[in-house]
PDB file of C-alpha atoms in Angstrom:
ATOM      1  CA  MET A   1       0.000   0.000   0.000  1.00  0.00           C
ATOM      2  CA  ARG A   2       2.836   2.384   0.823  1.00  0.00           C
ATOM      3  CA  VAL A   3       4.216   2.099  -2.730  1.00  0.00           C
ATOM      4  CA  TYR A   4       0.779   2.737  -4.216  1.00  0.00           C
ATOM      5  CA  ILE A   5       0.317   5.857  -2.057  1.00  0.00           C
ATOM      6  CA  HIS A   6       3.476   7.362  -3.593  1.00  0.00           C
ATOM      7  CA  VAL A   7       2.419   6.399  -7.133  1.00  0.00           C
ATOM      8  CA  LYS A   8      -1.029   7.819  -6.436  1.00  0.00           C
ATOM      9  CA  ARG A   9       0.449  11.183  -5.404  1.00  0.00           C
ATOM     10  CA  ILE A  10       2.399  11.426  -8.681  1.00  0.00           C
ATOM     11  CA  ALA A  11      -0.709  10.523 -10.687  1.00  0.00           C
ATOM     12  CA  ASP A  12      -2.766  13.081  -8.735  1.00  0.00           C
ATOM     13  CA  PHE A  13      -0.274  15.843  -9.535  1.00  0.00           C
ATOM     14  CA  VAL A  14      -0.109  15.048 -13.248  1.00  0.00           C
ATOM     15  CA  LEU A  15      -3.876  14.659 -13.670  1.00  0.00           C
ATOM     16  CA  ALA A  16      -4.627  17.822 -11.697  1.00  0.00           C
ATOM     17  CA  PHE A  17      -2.149  19.859 -13.765  1.00  0.00           C
ATOM     18  CA  VAL A  18      -3.505  18.556 -17.090  1.00  0.00           C
ATOM     19  CA  ASN A  19      -7.124  19.136 -16.049  1.00  0.00           C
ATOM     20  CA  ILE A  20      -6.487  22.678 -14.821  1.00  0.00           C
ATOM     21  CA  ILE A  21      -4.999  23.590 -18.222  1.00  0.00           C
ATOM     22  CA  ALA A  22      -7.727  21.786 -20.196  1.00  0.00           C
ATOM     23  CA  LEU A  23     -10.583  23.321 -18.194  1.00  0.00           C
ATOM     24  CA  ILE A  24      -9.481  26.959 -18.409  1.00  0.00           C
ATOM     25  CA  PRO A  25     -12.347  27.836 -20.849  1.00  0.00           C
ATOM     26  CA  LEU A  26     -14.900  26.265 -18.467  1.00  0.00           C
ATOM     27  CA  PHE A  27     -13.360  28.073 -15.491  1.00  0.00           C
ATOM     28  CA  LEU A  28     -13.679  31.401 -17.323  1.00  0.00           C
ATOM     29  CA  LEU A  29     -17.321  30.690 -18.206  1.00  0.00           C
ATOM     30  CA  LEU A  30     -18.219  29.796 -14.614  1.00  0.00           C
ATOM     31  CA  PHE A  31     -16.307  32.822 -13.293  1.00  0.00           C
ATOM     32  CA  THR A  32     -18.449  35.029 -15.527  1.00  0.00           C
ATOM     33  CA  LEU A  33     -21.803  33.398 -14.655  1.00  0.00           C
ATOM     34  CA  ILE A  34     -21.147  33.549 -10.905  1.00  0.00           C
ATOM     35  CA  LYS A  35     -20.066  37.183 -11.089  1.00  0.00           C
ATOM     36  CA  ILE A  36     -23.113  38.199 -13.169  1.00  0.00           C
ATOM     37  CA  GLU A  37     -25.649  36.687 -10.787  1.00  0.00           C
ATOM     38  CA  SER A  38     -24.218  37.568  -7.395  1.00  0.00           C
ATOM     39  CA  PRO A  39     -21.765  40.252  -6.241  1.00  0.00           C
ATOM     40  CA  GLY A  40     -18.761  39.041  -4.289  1.00  0.00           C
ATOM     41  CA  PRO A  41     -15.762  36.754  -4.795  1.00  0.00           C
ATOM     42  CA  VAL A  42     -15.977  33.945  -7.355  1.00  0.00           C
ATOM     43  CA  LEU A  43     -14.104  31.481  -5.191  1.00  0.00           C
ATOM     44  CA  PHE A  44     -15.099  30.341  -1.726  1.00  0.00           C
ATOM     45  CA  LYS A  45     -12.553  28.993   0.740  1.00  0.00           C
ATOM     46  CA  GLN A  46     -13.228  27.051   3.896  1.00  0.00           C
ATOM     47  CA  LYS A  47     -11.064  25.446   6.575  1.00  0.00           C
ATOM     48  CA  ARG A  48     -10.994  21.658   6.281  1.00  0.00           C
ATOM     49  CA  ILE A  49      -8.951  18.744   7.632  1.00  0.00           C
ATOM     50  CA  THR A  50      -6.309  16.975   5.557  1.00  0.00           C
ATOM     51  CA  LYS A  51      -3.845  14.147   6.233  1.00  0.00           C
ATOM     52  CA  GLY A  52      -2.653  14.067   9.842  1.00  0.00           C
ATOM     53  CA  LYS A  53      -5.615  16.253  10.888  1.00  0.00           C
ATOM     54  CA  LYS A  54      -3.855  19.376   9.610  1.00  0.00           C
ATOM     55  CA  VAL A  55      -6.037  22.340   8.673  1.00  0.00           C
ATOM     56  CA  PHE A  56      -6.032  23.639   5.100  1.00  0.00           C
ATOM     57  CA  ASN A  57      -8.167  25.938   2.948  1.00  0.00           C
ATOM     58  CA  ILE A  58     -10.358  24.063   0.488  1.00  0.00           C
ATOM     59  CA  TYR A  59     -11.433  25.965  -2.639  1.00  0.00           C
ATOM     60  CA  LYS A  60     -14.820  25.885  -4.357  1.00  0.00           C
ATOM     61  CA  PHE A  61     -16.765  28.043  -6.737  1.00  0.00           C
ATOM     62  CA  ARG A  62     -19.028  30.216  -4.610  1.00  0.00           C
ATOM     63  CA  THR A  63     -22.575  28.867  -4.770  1.00  0.00           C
ATOM     64  CA  MET A  64     -24.067  30.878  -1.904  1.00  0.00           C
ATOM     65  CA  ARG A  65     -24.710  34.540  -1.341  1.00  0.00           C
ATOM     66  CA  VAL A  66     -22.154  36.685   0.494  1.00  0.00           C
ATOM     67  CA  GLY A  67     -22.936  36.654   4.212  1.00  0.00           C
ATOM     68  CA  THR A  68     -23.845  32.965   4.437  1.00  0.00           C
ATOM     69  CA  PRO A  69     -22.252  31.366   7.573  1.00  0.00           C
ATOM     70  CA  LYS A  70     -18.907  29.875   6.432  1.00  0.00           C
ATOM     71  CA  ASN A  71     -18.064  27.143   8.906  1.00  0.00           C
ATOM     72  CA  ILE A  72     -21.450  25.473   9.109  1.00  0.00           C
ATOM     73  CA  PRO A  73     -22.363  22.484   6.905  1.00  0.00           C
ATOM     74  CA  THR A  74     -25.178  23.345   4.499  1.00  0.00           C
ATOM     75  CA  HIS A  75     -27.474  20.720   6.015  1.00  0.00           C
ATOM     76  CA  ILE A  76     -27.437  22.529   9.375  1.00  0.00           C
ATOM     77  CA  LEU A  77     -28.631  25.833   7.903  1.00  0.00           C
ATOM     78  CA  ASN A  78     -32.329  26.588   8.202  1.00  0.00           C
ATOM     79  CA  ASN A  79     -33.785  26.620   4.682  1.00  0.00           C
ATOM     80  CA  PRO A  80     -30.444  26.544   2.788  1.00  0.00           C
ATOM     81  CA  ASP A  81     -32.211  27.313  -0.513  1.00  0.00           C
ATOM     82  CA  VAL A  82     -32.495  30.919   0.676  1.00  0.00           C
ATOM     83  CA  TYR A  83     -28.704  31.227   0.563  1.00  0.00           C
ATOM     84  CA  ILE A  84     -27.959  29.250  -2.625  1.00  0.00           C
ATOM     85  CA  THR A  85     -27.810  31.205  -5.894  1.00  0.00           C
ATOM     86  CA  LYS A  86     -29.468  29.936  -9.086  1.00  0.00           C
ATOM     87  CA  ILE A  87     -26.161  29.166 -10.783  1.00  0.00           C
ATOM     88  CA  GLY A  88     -24.960  27.795  -7.449  1.00  0.00           C
ATOM     89  CA  LYS A  89     -27.804  25.284  -7.309  1.00  0.00           C
ATOM     90  CA  PHE A  90     -26.864  24.022 -10.764  1.00  0.00           C
ATOM     91  CA  LEU A  91     -23.160  23.823  -9.911  1.00  0.00           C
ATOM     92  CA  ARG A  92     -23.843  21.910  -6.684  1.00  0.00           C
ATOM     93  CA  LYS A  93     -26.207  19.485  -8.391  1.00  0.00           C
ATOM     94  CA  ILE A  94     -23.513  18.227 -10.765  1.00  0.00           C
ATOM     95  CA  SER A  95     -20.580  19.046  -8.464  1.00  0.00           C
ATOM     96  CA  LEU A  96     -18.958  21.615 -10.755  1.00  0.00           C
ATOM     97  CA  ASP A  97     -18.467  23.802  -7.684  1.00  0.00           C
ATOM     98  CA  GLU A  98     -15.760  21.334  -6.609  1.00  0.00           C
ATOM     99  CA  LEU A  99     -13.510  21.965  -9.649  1.00  0.00           C
ATOM    100  CA  PRO A 100     -11.222  24.510  -7.898  1.00  0.00           C
ATOM    101  CA  GLN A 101     -10.131  21.644  -5.651  1.00  0.00           C
ATOM    102  CA  LEU A 102      -7.882  20.609  -8.516  1.00  0.00           C
ATOM    103  CA  TRP A 103      -5.581  23.277  -7.046  1.00  0.00           C
ATOM    104  CA  ASN A 104      -5.768  21.574  -3.634  1.00  0.00           C
ATOM    105  CA  ILE A 105      -4.823  18.297  -5.317  1.00  0.00           C
ATOM    106  CA  LEU A 106      -1.928  19.927  -7.147  1.00  0.00           C
ATOM    107  CA  LYS A 107      -0.638  21.308  -3.815  1.00  0.00           C
ATOM    108  CA  GLY A 108      -0.799  17.875  -2.185  1.00  0.00           C
ATOM    109  CA  GLU A 109      -3.567  18.767   0.267  1.00  0.00           C
ATOM    110  CA  MET A 110      -6.041  16.435  -1.414  1.00  0.00           C
ATOM    111  CA  SER A 111      -6.257  13.473  -3.769  1.00  0.00           C
ATOM    112  CA  PHE A 112      -8.753  12.638  -6.494  1.00  0.00           C
ATOM    113  CA  VAL A 113     -10.085   9.745  -4.393  1.00  0.00           C
ATOM    114  CA  GLY A 114     -10.225   9.519  -0.593  1.00  0.00           C
ATOM    115  CA  PRO A 115     -12.507  10.429   2.316  1.00  0.00           C
ATOM    116  CA  ARG A 116     -14.142  13.805   1.725  1.00  0.00           C
ATOM    117  CA  PRO A 117     -12.339  16.426   3.863  1.00  0.00           C
ATOM    118  CA  ALA A 118     -14.223  17.211   7.068  1.00  0.00           C
ATOM    119  CA  LEU A 119     -14.814  20.755   8.217  1.00  0.00           C
ATOM    120  CA  TRP A 120     -12.316  21.739  10.922  1.00  0.00           C
ATOM    121  CA  ASN A 121     -15.147  21.830  13.473  1.00  0.00           C
ATOM    122  CA  GLN A 122     -16.840  18.537  12.546  1.00  0.00           C
ATOM    123  CA  TYR A 123     -15.309  16.988  15.650  1.00  0.00           C
ATOM    124  CA  ASN A 124     -17.663  14.003  15.713  1.00  0.00           C
ATOM    125  CA  LEU A 125     -16.785  12.917  12.173  1.00  0.00           C
ATOM    126  CA  ILE A 126     -13.053  13.521  12.709  1.00  0.00           C
ATOM    127  CA  SER A 127     -13.125  11.496  15.925  1.00  0.00           C
ATOM    128  CA  LYS A 128     -14.961   8.592  14.321  1.00  0.00           C
ATOM    129  CA  ARG A 129     -12.513   8.573  11.408  1.00  0.00           C
ATOM    130  CA  ASP A 130      -9.663   8.147  13.902  1.00  0.00           C
ATOM    131  CA  LYS A 131     -11.032   4.681  14.695  1.00  0.00           C
ATOM    132  CA  TYR A 132     -10.458   3.667  11.071  1.00  0.00           C
ATOM    133  CA  ASP A 133      -7.188   5.554  10.401  1.00  0.00           C
ATOM    134  CA  ALA A 134      -9.114   7.596   7.836  1.00  0.00           C
ATOM    135  CA  ASN A 135      -7.385  10.791   8.996  1.00  0.00           C
ATOM    136  CA  ASN A 136      -4.011   9.337   8.009  1.00  0.00           C
ATOM    137  CA  ILE A 137      -4.474   9.643   4.245  1.00  0.00           C
ATOM    138  CA  ARG A 138      -5.166  12.594   1.956  1.00  0.00           C
ATOM    139  CA  PRO A 139      -8.865  13.451   1.636  1.00  0.00           C
ATOM    140  CA  GLY A 140     -10.421  13.182  -1.792  1.00  0.00           C
ATOM    141  CA  LEU A 141     -12.429  15.029  -4.392  1.00  0.00           C
ATOM    142  CA  THR A 142     -14.665  11.971  -4.245  1.00  0.00           C
ATOM    143  CA  GLY A 143     -14.734   8.867  -2.092  1.00  0.00           C
ATOM    144  CA  LEU A 144     -16.473   5.626  -1.248  1.00  0.00           C
ATOM    145  CA  ALA A 145     -19.132   7.420   0.821  1.00  0.00           C
ATOM    146  CA  GLN A 146     -19.945   9.644  -2.178  1.00  0.00           C
ATOM    147  CA  ILE A 147     -20.992   6.646  -4.279  1.00  0.00           C
ATOM    148  CA  CYS A 148     -22.848   5.006  -1.397  1.00  0.00           C
ATOM    149  CA  GLY A 149     -25.236   7.731  -0.320  1.00  0.00           C
ATOM    150  CA  ARG A 150     -23.440  11.112  -0.246  1.00  0.00           C
ATOM    151  CA  ASP A 151     -25.528  13.597   1.809  1.00  0.00           C
ATOM    152  CA  GLU A 152     -27.997  10.887   2.820  1.00  0.00           C
ATOM    153  CA  LEU A 153     -25.522   8.945   4.969  1.00  0.00           C
ATOM    154  CA  LYS A 154     -25.281   9.277   8.727  1.00  0.00           C
ATOM    155  CA  ILE A 155     -21.889  10.228  10.170  1.00  0.00           C
ATOM    156  CA  ASP A 156     -21.273   6.744  11.604  1.00  0.00           C
ATOM    157  CA  LYS A 157     -21.818   5.176   8.193  1.00  0.00           C
ATOM    158  CA  LYS A 158     -19.638   7.752   6.451  1.00  0.00           C
ATOM    159  CA  ALA A 159     -16.766   7.049   8.854  1.00  0.00           C
ATOM    160  CA  GLU A 160     -17.236   3.300   8.405  1.00  0.00           C
ATOM    161  CA  LEU A 161     -17.060   3.624   4.608  1.00  0.00           C
ATOM    162  CA  ASP A 162     -13.985   5.846   4.904  1.00  0.00           C
ATOM    163  CA  GLY A 163     -12.394   3.102   6.986  1.00  0.00           C
ATOM    164  CA  GLU A 164     -13.316   0.476   4.417  1.00  0.00           C
ATOM    165  CA  TYR A 165     -11.582   2.569   1.762  1.00  0.00           C
ATOM    166  CA  VAL A 166      -8.419   2.908   3.852  1.00  0.00           C
ATOM    167  CA  LYS A 167      -8.360  -0.827   4.509  1.00  0.00           C
ATOM    168  CA  ASN A 168      -8.780  -1.758   0.835  1.00  0.00           C
ATOM    169  CA  ILE A 169      -7.115   1.148  -0.939  1.00  0.00           C
ATOM    170  CA  SER A 170      -5.824   0.131  -4.371  1.00  0.00           C
ATOM    171  CA  PHE A 171      -5.628   1.286  -7.976  1.00  0.00           C
ATOM    172  CA  LEU A 172      -8.687  -0.768  -8.939  1.00  0.00           C
ATOM    173  CA  MET A 173     -10.742   0.638  -6.060  1.00  0.00           C
ATOM    174  CA  ASP A 174      -9.776   4.202  -6.993  1.00  0.00           C
ATOM    175  CA  ILE A 175     -10.746   3.625 -10.626  1.00  0.00           C
ATOM    176  CA  LYS A 176     -14.076   2.082  -9.576  1.00  0.00           C
ATOM    177  CA  ILE A 177     -14.921   4.992  -7.246  1.00  0.00           C
ATOM    178  CA  PHE A 178     -13.785   7.613  -9.762  1.00  0.00           C
ATOM    179  CA  PHE A 179     -15.980   6.371 -12.609  1.00  0.00           C
ATOM    180  CA  LYS A 180     -18.962   5.519 -10.410  1.00  0.00           C
ATOM    181  CA  THR A 181     -18.856   9.114  -9.173  1.00  0.00           C
ATOM    182  CA  PHE A 182     -19.760  10.372 -12.654  1.00  0.00           C
ATOM    183  CA  VAL A 183     -22.839   8.145 -12.728  1.00  0.00           C
ATOM    184  CA  HIS A 184     -23.981   9.340  -9.302  1.00  0.00           C
ATOM    185  CA  VAL A 185     -23.293  13.001 -10.073  1.00  0.00           C
ATOM    186  CA  PHE A 186     -25.319  13.028 -13.286  1.00  0.00           C
ATOM    187  CA  LYS A 187     -28.182  11.209 -11.565  1.00  0.00           C
ATOM    188  CA  SER A 188     -27.832  13.543  -8.540  1.00  0.00           C
ATOM    189  CA  ASN A 189     -27.864  10.475  -6.298  1.00  0.00           C
ATOM    190  CA  GLY A 190     -27.680  11.254  -2.585  1.00  0.00           C
ATOM    191  CA  VAL A 191     -27.882  15.031  -2.912  1.00  0.00           C
ATOM    192  CA  VAL A 192     -30.020  16.377  -0.079  1.00  0.00           C
ATOM    193  CA  GLU A 193     -29.833  20.142   0.379  1.00  0.00           C
ATOM    194  CA  GLY A 194     -30.717  20.877   3.973  1.00  0.00           C
ATOM    195  CA  GLY A 195     -30.440  17.331   5.197  1.00  0.00           C
ATOM    196  CA  THR A 196     -27.959  14.601   6.037  1.00  0.00           C
ATOM    197  CA  GLY A 197     -28.374  11.112   7.377  1.00  0.00           C
ATOM    198  CA  MET A 198     -31.656  10.873   5.549  1.00  0.00           C
ATOM    199  CA  LEU A 199     -31.116   7.515   3.829  1.00  0.00           C
ATOM    200  CA  ARG A 200     -34.163   5.432   4.529  1.00  0.00           C
ATOM    201  CA  GLU A 201     -33.901   1.889   5.712  1.00  0.00           C
ATOM    202  CA  LYS A 202     -34.957  -0.693   3.140  1.00  0.00           C
ATOM    203  CA  GLY A 203     -35.049  -4.096   4.752  1.00  0.00           C
ATOM    204  CA  ASN A 204     -31.584  -4.467   6.274  1.00  0.00           C
ATOM    205  CA  LYS A 205     -29.664  -1.384   7.300  1.00  0.00           C
ATOM    206  CA  GLU A 206     -27.323  -0.119   4.566  1.00  0.00           C
TER     207      GLU A 206
END
């Protein structure tokens, strides 16, 4: 696993660099649309936790109006739709707001695949991830939890899935998660604005 982690970092750097260059036209288009609809900065930064529980600034395209509380998960806000812009709703639905995280990957703060980075003050999630060593690897743009429920999963289940990823990390698993993410994004599977842990039980617990 240790060898693969090093290979993975090299692949992350190369892929992030290539994608940043290739997506410049899309970046410029989104910059323009965000700026036209809502005054304020185009990019949004937020303190998150990376490998070793170090704090870093994650970057996203701004999808909410200026003045929205920064260090509170969207699902905790009362009526989050009030804060989300029209272009922001579209970007969040298909995860285009996450594209600036290519810069975080390039810097080595994130990977393409890994546990999604927790907010610095999501102490419960961070603590539960400690049980599975999930704080000992770089967080990802997407992860196992994102293809198994996303916003609908409870924190315990998210941490458990993060631990399963750490235990079985491999090239094949990363490829599987990466491509399954596209399917889930375009179907908007597991996206619940204003709610988390909402996955209903169907027979046995998932």
